Amino acid sequence: MTVSIIRFGGSNCDRDAERALSHLDIDAEIVWHEDGLPADTTGIVLPGGFSYGDYLRAGAMAARSPIMAEVRDAAADGTPVLGVCNGAQVGCESGLTDGAFTTNESARFQCEHVYLRVERDDTLWTAAYDEGDVIEIPIAHGEGRYEISEERLAELEDDDRVLFRYCDEDGEPSAEANPNGSKHNVAGILGDRETVAVLMPHPERATLPDVGPTDGQGVLRGFESA
Amino acid sequence: MSLADSDHELVVEELGREPTPAEAALFENLWSEHCAYRSSRPLLSAFESEGDQVVIGPGDDAAVVALPESEDEDEDEGGNEGADTEGDDTQTYITMGIESHNHPSYVDPFDGAATGVGGIVRDTLSMGAYPIALADSLYFGEFDREHSKYLFEGVVEGISHYGNCIGVPTVAGSVDFHADYEGNPLVNVACVGLTNEERLVTAEAQEPGNKLVLVGNATGRDGLGGASFASEDLAEDAETEDRPAVQVGDPYAEKLLIEANEQLVDDGLIESARDLGAAGLGGASSELVAKGGLGAHIELERVHQREPNMSALEILLAESQERMCYEVDPENVDRVAEIAARFDLGCSVIGEVTEGNYVCTFEGSEARSASDDSSGDDGEPRERETVVDVDAYFLGEGAPMNDLPSEEPAEPDTDLPDADLTEAFDAVVSSPNTASKRWVYRQYDHEVGVRTSVGPGDDAAIIAVREANTGLAISSGAAPHWTTTAPYDGARAIALENATNIAAKGATPLAAVDCLNGGNPEKPDVYGGFTGIVDGLADMCETLSTPVVGGNVSLYNDSVAGPIPPTPTLAMVGTKDGYDAPPLEVQPTAEGESELLLVGDLALESDAFSLGGSEYLAQFDGSDQFPALPSDEQAADLVGTLASVADDEATLAVHDVSHGGLVVALAEMITDDAGLDISLPDVSDPAGALFHEQPGRAVIQTESPAAVRDAFDTVAPVVSLGAATANGTLSLTVDDETITADATEIRDLRSTIEDELE
């Protein structure tokens, strides 16, 4: 069982994901995108960073790299895929998930801790939590505002595809607690299959107990059941 | 600017002929103040740069310092960069470097600051290290000036853009505003890298016959003459006139370079390395071989270029960013080229290390274009021209030093304002200098790398170096009001203040690098002030047994508005076991369970205050002597004692007292859940007690006040300030006056920068 962490040129949270997964005793390795997806891949992380320097649009170029065709095939076969931050942007750009993550309402990069409300607890990414739990996880992005048509978002909400929403300490998804202007406070969302998820906050930065909160461990533990 | 007449004579004497245009340009740049430290080097011998922990001191691309041996190392959890020790007992090293990018940041704040980050990160790569933390200290004119805000926003955005993209966390730093930076802001960037004794690489060429390989961006005509531009006063029209001397960075290329460098070092393919900074290829390659006592033969047309028809001079001196020069064993050249290609980086073998002179030849495009039509068919050999042929050591080290007249700075008069205490509290706590810098550091990714245990906004950051089971504390800053009032004592205070920041987090200083910024040294009063900050910084660092292992000098920070304040930015690191540290904020406790103590306040003990250099005097236009500092012995003992008390189990909170004085420290400790009830009876001068800025003080919230008093007995005075409350309010009574402010009011006061810029 090996989780493949796809490193594009400009990825910068690949080592962090590896360190966090190793801490949870989940076997993981960094895979250079040109080398293709290893045959023994049982899970896939699209890590954070600035793939291709965010040129053109965040995630747009990585989404069109050959390895993403392999990732889409693996996802369709049920391999768990988690996109974090830039990986979430790549996920949306490559059609793994709906919508897009675009420039923050503040038009600035924001690095800070936020609260997320767990919207459902019956997916592998959230099985460690209870629905309604409030978890503290850092964000670090300039383009994290979730954007999608109202109609499509309504469909996704009807399908229970919203995984996390930005909220205040008490779990209220208020406008004040929305760090980037995301539509309906969406912070993370599922793909067509529940085994595919993307989120802007960084669970791998909230996993190692020696540097801070560990609320993100539950998300990464999704790979344990793979 | 061209080569000075006296320099020209020296060069002619050495060469026995007139220098070629390329040689003249090389000498002009490498003998500039920026590269050759002609006015500062005679002063820099004041610094103690040696110590058992120092592996490589000043003079290389970055300094290298050994971390203390730890007893038990963590298990390998994967993800290791820079020091993958594979479980053996290889010693873990850090690298430290600091650089200024002052003039470029005035002309083009975004790109100027961004490329400053890029440069110091490449200095880290040169040593075979992986960059793990950045700290930046920034200085601008008065915050209420539109131009200052424009520069401030641009610089922060540039650092954010570049640092975030390359995935190196910006964890510490400082921002100061002072009218005398109006015409010349300062951008000082420090980088800490991680390596070990096996991976260490230096910038000293090793062996004749080895190839010189240039890896990274293609060379274009950008940043021509940057070193000499950095060595002149900024002219009134600098924003338009000097724009071509500012480089434009590409953080994506830098990130690829970081990863390629990591693999080159991992695979042991590098004999020596130097990044291309000031004076471009000419600077890097000549310095590399000069340091090894060797020479080189470089064929300039082999350099991969971005623009057609570049001349030899342009290829030699362009400061195009994101390029490294490596010395490579001939048998490894193909593997280096493969790794560069894997990371989509350009790579060219440009020549080799020799035992002779530093020689550059060029088969020029002019020669080519002149003969292209005719020679294409008849196969006439193209003309190869020798454009540089000089002794590398003479080029690098031959610049004569300046012996400049110096004038002692004047002692300040005492002229104290009579401000209302509450009004003064509001003014000082909301001053942009002491206000929250959250607006700045929120734009920096300070957590990438998953090593940040304590981030920005605290006294010092703490980075988890799991490879050595060591917490690395980082503090960086200076204090323009202090060094304007008293260059020598102000600089001593800056060193003590950074050390106190580190000790407040339970760490003890390990080493420091400095960035010495001054005005035009040809002005005797400016040079006198500069001499003062150099000596002051050196003396206090020596007192604290903290070797100054490297640094940077930036002079000619002078504009039509006059010189900047002498500004000695110090970036200091310290170490501790583990990564935890007491919080800065006061903790709510039941009545009588904890006490708040102020340690190290000499003025309060003697009831005689000096407000010189304080934010209070800056706000209310007064002047005074700079405060007396602890004796050498007291200062060293204080830092060590504070570090051990901070890590005591009974210690609930610690906060360094410095900029803005005691009131600012106390205000910063208040939260919605915890307040402070403070009383300072029998004080003859309430404003003095609250606002003086003597460094080497800390507020400690402890459950065992007696133990703290014992620990500091004979080291520093200890005064009881009062106790924590659960009401989230600061209540501060001095003599018979009381200042009251709750957490919300304090937050509002401290949000000056956010309120203005968001």
PDB file of C-alpha atoms in Angstrom, chain B residues 375-606:
ATOM      1  CA  SER B 375      31.727  32.977 -43.908  1.00  0.00           C
ATOM      2  CA  GLY B 376      28.728  30.664 -43.693  1.00  0.00           C
ATOM      3  CA  ASP B 377      29.797  28.931 -46.853  1.00  0.00           C
ATOM      4  CA  ASP B 378      33.492  29.397 -47.081  1.00  0.00           C
ATOM      5  CA  GLY B 379      34.043  28.089 -43.542  1.00  0.00           C
ATOM      6  CA  GLU B 380      36.417  30.816 -42.438  1.00  0.00           C
ATOM      7  CA  PRO B 381      37.164  30.448 -38.730  1.00  0.00           C
ATOM      8  CA  ARG B 382      35.294  32.912 -36.563  1.00  0.00           C
ATOM      9  CA  GLU B 383      37.299  35.325 -34.537  1.00  0.00           C
ATOM     10  CA  ARG B 384      37.869  34.431 -30.861  1.00  0.00           C
ATOM     11  CA  GLU B 385      38.654  37.429 -28.757  1.00  0.00           C
ATOM     12  CA  THR B 386      40.174  37.446 -25.269  1.00  0.00           C
ATOM     13  CA  VAL B 387      38.044  39.940 -23.351  1.00  0.00           C
ATOM     14  CA  VAL B 388      39.347  39.339 -19.808  1.00  0.00           C
ATOM     15  CA  ASP B 389      42.750  38.107 -18.672  1.00  0.00           C
ATOM     16  CA  VAL B 390      43.484  39.062 -15.091  1.00  0.00           C
ATOM     17  CA  ASP B 391      44.589  37.501 -11.851  1.00  0.00           C
ATOM     18  CA  ALA B 392      41.398  36.347 -10.120  1.00  0.00           C
ATOM     19  CA  TYR B 393      42.694  37.168  -6.669  1.00  0.00           C
ATOM     20  CA  PHE B 394      43.640  40.709  -7.701  1.00  0.00           C
ATOM     21  CA  LEU B 395      40.200  41.177  -9.214  1.00  0.00           C
ATOM     22  CA  GLY B 396      38.461  39.933  -6.097  1.00  0.00           C
ATOM     23  CA  GLU B 397      40.694  41.242  -3.360  1.00  0.00           C
ATOM     24  CA  GLY B 398      42.818  43.991  -4.899  1.00  0.00           C
ATOM     25  CA  ALA B 399      40.552  46.939  -4.238  1.00  0.00           C
ATOM     26  CA  PRO B 400      42.247  49.442  -1.947  1.00  0.00           C
ATOM     27  CA  MET B 401      40.435  50.176   1.279  1.00  0.00           C
ATOM     28  CA  ASN B 402      39.174  53.637   2.063  1.00  0.00           C
ATOM     29  CA  ASP B 403      40.406  55.465   5.106  1.00  0.00           C
ATOM     30  CA  LEU B 404      37.584  57.880   5.730  1.00  0.00           C
ATOM     31  CA  PRO B 405      37.337  60.718   8.211  1.00  0.00           C
ATOM     32  CA  SER B 406      34.854  60.134  10.961  1.00  0.00           C
ATOM     33  CA  GLU B 407      33.054  62.433  13.336  1.00  0.00           C
ATOM     34  CA  GLU B 408      31.741  61.397  16.739  1.00  0.00           C
ATOM     35  CA  PRO B 409      27.975  61.683  16.913  1.00  0.00           C
ATOM     36  CA  ALA B 410      26.599  64.409  19.136  1.00  0.00           C
ATOM     37  CA  GLU B 411      25.024  63.536  22.481  1.00  0.00           C
ATOM     38  CA  PRO B 412      21.313  64.292  22.539  1.00  0.00           C
ATOM     39  CA  ASP B 413      19.941  67.097  24.730  1.00  0.00           C
ATOM     40  CA  THR B 414      17.279  66.366  27.274  1.00  0.00           C
ATOM     41  CA  ASP B 415      13.979  67.914  26.269  1.00  0.00           C
ATOM     42  CA  LEU B 416      11.035  65.970  27.653  1.00  0.00           C
ATOM     43  CA  PRO B 417       7.402  66.453  26.607  1.00  0.00           C
ATOM     44  CA  ASP B 418       4.666  66.548  29.172  1.00  0.00           C
ATOM     45  CA  ALA B 419       2.032  64.282  27.691  1.00  0.00           C
ATOM     46  CA  ASP B 420      -1.104  62.977  29.337  1.00  0.00           C
ATOM     47  CA  LEU B 421      -0.472  59.321  30.255  1.00  0.00           C
ATOM     48  CA  THR B 422      -3.610  57.884  28.697  1.00  0.00           C
ATOM     49  CA  GLU B 423      -3.087  59.928  25.551  1.00  0.00           C
ATOM     50  CA  ALA B 424       0.511  58.697  25.449  1.00  0.00           C
ATOM     51  CA  PHE B 425      -0.646  55.093  25.932  1.00  0.00           C
ATOM     52  CA  ASP B 426      -2.981  55.379  22.943  1.00  0.00           C
ATOM     53  CA  ALA B 427      -0.363  57.072  20.780  1.00  0.00           C
ATOM     54  CA  VAL B 428       2.445  54.627  21.535  1.00  0.00           C
ATOM     55  CA  VAL B 429       0.368  51.419  21.393  1.00  0.00           C
ATOM     56  CA  SER B 430      -1.167  52.460  18.059  1.00  0.00           C
ATOM     57  CA  SER B 431       2.058  53.726  16.487  1.00  0.00           C
ATOM     58  CA  PRO B 432       2.796  51.821  13.257  1.00  0.00           C
ATOM     59  CA  ASN B 433       6.176  50.929  14.765  1.00  0.00           C
ATOM     60  CA  THR B 434       4.712  49.049  17.704  1.00  0.00           C
ATOM     61  CA  ALA B 435       1.318  48.119  16.232  1.00  0.00           C
ATOM     62  CA  SER B 436       0.446  44.603  15.084  1.00  0.00           C
ATOM     63  CA  LYS B 437       2.298  43.430  11.972  1.00  0.00           C
ATOM     64  CA  ARG B 438      -0.313  40.797  11.238  1.00  0.00           C
ATOM     65  CA  TRP B 439      -1.166  42.534   7.954  1.00  0.00           C
ATOM     66  CA  VAL B 440       2.420  41.795   6.888  1.00  0.00           C
ATOM     67  CA  TYR B 441       2.970  38.245   8.051  1.00  0.00           C
ATOM     68  CA  ARG B 442      -0.468  37.034   7.075  1.00  0.00           C
ATOM     69  CA  GLN B 443       0.730  37.520   3.490  1.00  0.00           C
ATOM     70  CA  TYR B 444       3.757  35.313   4.098  1.00  0.00           C
ATOM     71  CA  ASP B 445       3.406  31.558   4.130  1.00  0.00           C
ATOM     72  CA  HIS B 446       4.974  30.978   7.531  1.00  0.00           C
ATOM     73  CA  GLU B 447       4.001  27.334   7.957  1.00  0.00           C
ATOM     74  CA  VAL B 448       5.139  25.587   4.779  1.00  0.00           C
ATOM     75  CA  GLY B 449       7.737  22.970   5.628  1.00  0.00           C
ATOM     76  CA  VAL B 450       5.778  21.873   8.747  1.00  0.00           C
ATOM     77  CA  ARG B 451       8.591  23.007  10.997  1.00  0.00           C
ATOM     78  CA  THR B 452       7.081  26.214  12.407  1.00  0.00           C
ATOM     79  CA  SER B 453       6.339  25.647  16.067  1.00  0.00           C
ATOM     80  CA  VAL B 454       6.208  29.365  16.928  1.00  0.00           C
ATOM     81  CA  GLY B 455       5.483  31.723  14.053  1.00  0.00           C
ATOM     82  CA  PRO B 456       5.672  35.456  13.430  1.00  0.00           C
ATOM     83  CA  GLY B 457       4.065  37.899  15.848  1.00  0.00           C
ATOM     84  CA  ASP B 458       5.909  36.451  18.820  1.00  0.00           C
ATOM     85  CA  ASP B 459       9.240  37.485  20.396  1.00  0.00           C
ATOM     86  CA  ALA B 460      11.098  34.923  18.306  1.00  0.00           C
ATOM     87  CA  ALA B 461      10.052  32.178  15.899  1.00  0.00           C
ATOM     88  CA  ILE B 462      10.860  28.545  16.628  1.00  0.00           C
ATOM     89  CA  ILE B 463      11.638  26.100  13.853  1.00  0.00           C
ATOM     90  CA  ALA B 464      11.669  22.360  14.548  1.00  0.00           C
ATOM     91  CA  VAL B 465      14.957  20.883  13.392  1.00  0.00           C
ATOM     92  CA  ARG B 466      13.905  17.284  13.919  1.00  0.00           C
ATOM     93  CA  GLU B 467      17.149  16.069  12.342  1.00  0.00           C
ATOM     94  CA  ALA B 468      18.948  17.259  15.498  1.00  0.00           C
ATOM     95  CA  ASN B 469      16.007  17.227  17.900  1.00  0.00           C
ATOM     96  CA  THR B 470      16.606  20.951  18.337  1.00  0.00           C
ATOM     97  CA  GLY B 471      14.313  23.944  18.385  1.00  0.00           C
ATOM     98  CA  LEU B 472      15.869  26.808  16.431  1.00  0.00           C
ATOM     99  CA  ALA B 473      14.763  30.256  17.628  1.00  0.00           C
ATOM    100  CA  ILE B 474      15.074  33.129  15.144  1.00  0.00           C
ATOM    101  CA  SER B 475      14.875  36.862  15.832  1.00  0.00           C
ATOM    102  CA  SER B 476      15.682  39.660  13.425  1.00  0.00           C
ATOM    103  CA  GLY B 477      15.560  43.421  13.691  1.00  0.00           C
ATOM    104  CA  ALA B 478      17.093  46.779  14.463  1.00  0.00           C
ATOM    105  CA  ALA B 479      15.711  49.985  16.003  1.00  0.00           C
ATOM    106  CA  PRO B 480      16.216  53.213  14.044  1.00  0.00           C
ATOM    107  CA  HIS B 481      15.186  55.479  16.919  1.00  0.00           C
ATOM    108  CA  TRP B 482      17.762  53.842  19.191  1.00  0.00           C
ATOM    109  CA  THR B 483      20.669  54.086  16.765  1.00  0.00           C
ATOM    110  CA  THR B 484      19.768  57.635  15.745  1.00  0.00           C
ATOM    111  CA  THR B 485      19.908  58.673  19.387  1.00  0.00           C
ATOM    112  CA  ALA B 486      23.045  56.706  20.210  1.00  0.00           C
ATOM    113  CA  PRO B 487      24.724  54.693  17.424  1.00  0.00           C
ATOM    114  CA  TYR B 488      27.055  52.722  19.679  1.00  0.00           C
ATOM    115  CA  ASP B 489      24.757  52.020  22.629  1.00  0.00           C
ATOM    116  CA  GLY B 490      21.754  51.681  20.338  1.00  0.00           C
ATOM    117  CA  ALA B 491      23.516  48.921  18.411  1.00  0.00           C
ATOM    118  CA  ARG B 492      24.558  47.208  21.645  1.00  0.00           C
ATOM    119  CA  ALA B 493      20.912  47.411  22.655  1.00  0.00           C
ATOM    120  CA  ILE B 494      19.812  45.829  19.364  1.00  0.00           C
ATOM    121  CA  ALA B 495      22.071  42.831  19.969  1.00  0.00           C
ATOM    122  CA  LEU B 496      20.808  42.467  23.539  1.00  0.00           C
ATOM    123  CA  GLU B 497      17.219  42.885  22.407  1.00  0.00           C
ATOM    124  CA  ASN B 498      17.477  40.092  19.809  1.00  0.00           C
ATOM    125  CA  ALA B 499      19.125  37.838  22.382  1.00  0.00           C
ATOM    126  CA  THR B 500      16.374  38.622  24.905  1.00  0.00           C
ATOM    127  CA  ASN B 501      13.762  37.727  22.281  1.00  0.00           C
ATOM    128  CA  ILE B 502      15.398  34.353  21.840  1.00  0.00           C
ATOM    129  CA  ALA B 503      15.795  33.795  25.577  1.00  0.00           C
ATOM    130  CA  ALA B 504      12.112  34.660  26.142  1.00  0.00           C
ATOM    131  CA  LYS B 505      11.312  31.504  24.157  1.00  0.00           C
ATOM    132  CA  GLY B 506      13.704  29.436  26.269  1.00  0.00           C
ATOM    133  CA  ALA B 507      16.538  29.324  23.750  1.00  0.00           C
ATOM    134  CA  THR B 508      20.148  30.435  24.096  1.00  0.00           C
ATOM    135  CA  PRO B 509      21.925  32.367  21.317  1.00  0.00           C
ATOM    136  CA  LEU B 510      24.039  30.309  18.929  1.00  0.00           C
ATOM    137  CA  ALA B 511      25.195  32.732  16.225  1.00  0.00           C
ATOM    138  CA  ALA B 512      24.176  35.833  14.324  1.00  0.00           C
ATOM    139  CA  VAL B 513      24.543  37.511  10.949  1.00  0.00           C
ATOM    140  CA  ASP B 514      24.305  41.253  10.462  1.00  0.00           C
ATOM    141  CA  CYS B 515      23.231  43.618   7.747  1.00  0.00           C
ATOM    142  CA  LEU B 516      24.894  46.975   8.310  1.00  0.00           C
ATOM    143  CA  ASN B 517      23.068  49.780   6.521  1.00  0.00           C
ATOM    144  CA  GLY B 518      24.422  53.295   6.426  1.00  0.00           C
ATOM    145  CA  GLY B 519      24.352  56.498   4.448  1.00  0.00           C
ATOM    146  CA  ASN B 520      27.116  58.012   2.347  1.00  0.00           C
ATOM    147  CA  PRO B 521      30.347  57.111   4.203  1.00  0.00           C
ATOM    148  CA  GLU B 522      32.189  60.040   2.661  1.00  0.00           C
ATOM    149  CA  LYS B 523      30.241  62.286   5.045  1.00  0.00           C
ATOM    150  CA  PRO B 524      32.231  62.262   8.319  1.00  0.00           C
ATOM    151  CA  ASP B 525      29.162  62.352  10.565  1.00  0.00           C
ATOM    152  CA  VAL B 526      27.545  59.477   8.671  1.00  0.00           C
ATOM    153  CA  TYR B 527      30.757  57.458   8.844  1.00  0.00           C
ATOM    154  CA  GLY B 528      31.055  58.250  12.549  1.00  0.00           C
ATOM    155  CA  GLY B 529      27.569  56.914  13.176  1.00  0.00           C
ATOM    156  CA  PHE B 530      28.264  53.859  11.050  1.00  0.00           C
ATOM    157  CA  THR B 531      31.454  53.154  12.992  1.00  0.00           C
ATOM    158  CA  GLY B 532      29.386  53.382  16.161  1.00  0.00           C
ATOM    159  CA  ILE B 533      26.845  50.767  15.098  1.00  0.00           C
ATOM    160  CA  VAL B 534      29.548  48.369  13.937  1.00  0.00           C
ATOM    161  CA  ASP B 535      31.431  48.600  17.219  1.00  0.00           C
ATOM    162  CA  GLY B 536      28.281  48.462  19.322  1.00  0.00           C
ATOM    163  CA  LEU B 537      26.930  45.380  17.605  1.00  0.00           C
ATOM    164  CA  ALA B 538      30.318  43.680  17.743  1.00  0.00           C
ATOM    165  CA  ASP B 539      30.859  44.435  21.411  1.00  0.00           C
ATOM    166  CA  MET B 540      27.481  43.193  22.640  1.00  0.00           C
ATOM    167  CA  CYS B 541      27.598  40.055  20.488  1.00  0.00           C
ATOM    168  CA  GLU B 542      31.002  39.265  21.955  1.00  0.00           C
ATOM    169  CA  THR B 543      29.652  39.923  25.445  1.00  0.00           C
ATOM    170  CA  LEU B 544      26.877  37.443  24.750  1.00  0.00           C
ATOM    171  CA  SER B 545      29.376  34.901  23.335  1.00  0.00           C
ATOM    172  CA  THR B 546      27.427  34.973  20.092  1.00  0.00           C
ATOM    173  CA  PRO B 547      29.751  34.840  17.095  1.00  0.00           C
ATOM    174  CA  VAL B 548      28.803  37.062  14.172  1.00  0.00           C
ATOM    175  CA  VAL B 549      29.423  34.585  11.401  1.00  0.00           C
ATOM    176  CA  GLY B 550      28.557  36.622   8.359  1.00  0.00           C
ATOM    177  CA  GLY B 551      26.844  39.657   7.071  1.00  0.00           C
ATOM    178  CA  ASN B 552      26.328  42.279   4.502  1.00  0.00           C
ATOM    179  CA  VAL B 553      27.157  45.959   4.290  1.00  0.00           C
ATOM    180  CA  SER B 554      25.030  48.463   2.441  1.00  0.00           C
ATOM    181  CA  LEU B 555      26.314  52.025   2.291  1.00  0.00           C
ATOM    182  CA  TYR B 556      25.282  55.028   0.219  1.00  0.00           C
ATOM    183  CA  ASN B 557      21.725  54.740   1.490  1.00  0.00           C
ATOM    184  CA  ASP B 558      21.486  58.430   0.984  1.00  0.00           C
ATOM    185  CA  SER B 559      19.130  60.509  -1.081  1.00  0.00           C
ATOM    186  CA  VAL B 560      18.296  64.164  -1.592  1.00  0.00           C
ATOM    187  CA  ALA B 561      16.423  63.855   1.703  1.00  0.00           C
ATOM    188  CA  GLY B 562      19.649  62.915   3.511  1.00  0.00           C
ATOM    189  CA  PRO B 563      21.107  59.739   4.992  1.00  0.00           C
ATOM    190  CA  ILE B 564      19.129  56.918   6.575  1.00  0.00           C
ATOM    191  CA  PRO B 565      19.483  56.293  10.307  1.00  0.00           C
ATOM    192  CA  PRO B 566      22.479  53.998  10.865  1.00  0.00           C
ATOM    193  CA  THR B 567      20.689  50.637  10.824  1.00  0.00           C
ATOM    194  CA  PRO B 568      22.384  47.460  12.067  1.00  0.00           C
ATOM    195  CA  THR B 569      19.906  44.662  11.364  1.00  0.00           C
ATOM    196  CA  LEU B 570      20.862  41.605  13.352  1.00  0.00           C
ATOM    197  CA  ALA B 571      19.446  38.170  12.584  1.00  0.00           C
ATOM    198  CA  MET B 572      20.209  35.917  15.521  1.00  0.00           C
ATOM    199  CA  VAL B 573      19.465  32.254  16.056  1.00  0.00           C
ATOM    200  CA  GLY B 574      19.382  30.308  19.285  1.00  0.00           C
ATOM    201  CA  THR B 575      18.787  26.703  20.212  1.00  0.00           C
ATOM    202  CA  LYS B 576      16.764  24.794  22.768  1.00  0.00           C
ATOM    203  CA  ASP B 577      15.739  21.233  23.475  1.00  0.00           C
ATOM    204  CA  GLY B 578      12.363  20.545  21.942  1.00  0.00           C
ATOM    205  CA  TYR B 579      10.107  22.960  20.093  1.00  0.00           C
ATOM    206  CA  ASP B 580       7.712  24.184  22.787  1.00  0.00           C
ATOM    207  CA  ALA B 581       7.950  27.641  24.304  1.00  0.00           C
ATOM    208  CA  PRO B 582       5.950  29.647  26.802  1.00  0.00           C
ATOM    209  CA  PRO B 583       3.312  31.861  25.165  1.00  0.00           C
ATOM    210  CA  LEU B 584       3.619  35.617  24.965  1.00  0.00           C
ATOM    211  CA  GLU B 585       0.019  36.079  26.178  1.00  0.00           C
ATOM    212  CA  VAL B 586      -0.870  36.086  29.854  1.00  0.00           C
ATOM    213  CA  GLN B 587      -2.714  32.954  31.003  1.00  0.00           C
ATOM    214  CA  PRO B 588      -5.890  33.169  33.082  1.00  0.00           C
ATOM    215  CA  THR B 589      -5.282  31.818  36.574  1.00  0.00           C
ATOM    216  CA  ALA B 590      -7.231  31.838  39.811  1.00  0.00           C
ATOM    217  CA  GLU B 591      -6.447  34.669  42.195  1.00  0.00           C
ATOM    218  CA  GLY B 592      -3.154  34.242  43.992  1.00  0.00           C
ATOM    219  CA  GLU B 593      -2.010  31.380  41.743  1.00  0.00           C
ATOM    220  CA  SER B 594       0.373  33.402  39.610  1.00  0.00           C
ATOM    221  CA  GLU B 595       2.296  36.627  39.748  1.00  0.00           C
ATOM    222  CA  LEU B 596       3.608  38.963  37.068  1.00  0.00           C
ATOM    223  CA  LEU B 597       7.265  39.929  37.418  1.00  0.00           C
ATOM    224  CA  LEU B 598       9.392  42.388  35.492  1.00  0.00           C
ATOM    225  CA  VAL B 599      13.043  41.355  35.299  1.00  0.00           C
ATOM    226  CA  GLY B 600      16.006  43.440  34.197  1.00  0.00           C
ATOM    227  CA  ASP B 601      14.591  46.956  34.569  1.00  0.00           C
ATOM    228  CA  LEU B 602      17.620  48.903  35.844  1.00  0.00           C
ATOM    229  CA  ALA B 603      15.876  52.265  35.598  1.00  0.00           C
ATOM    230  CA  LEU B 604      12.893  51.202  37.673  1.00  0.00           C
ATOM    231  CA  GLU B 605      15.226  49.878  40.330  1.00  0.00           C
ATOM    232  CA  SER B 606      17.110  53.175  40.558  1.00  0.00           C
TER     233      SER B 606
END
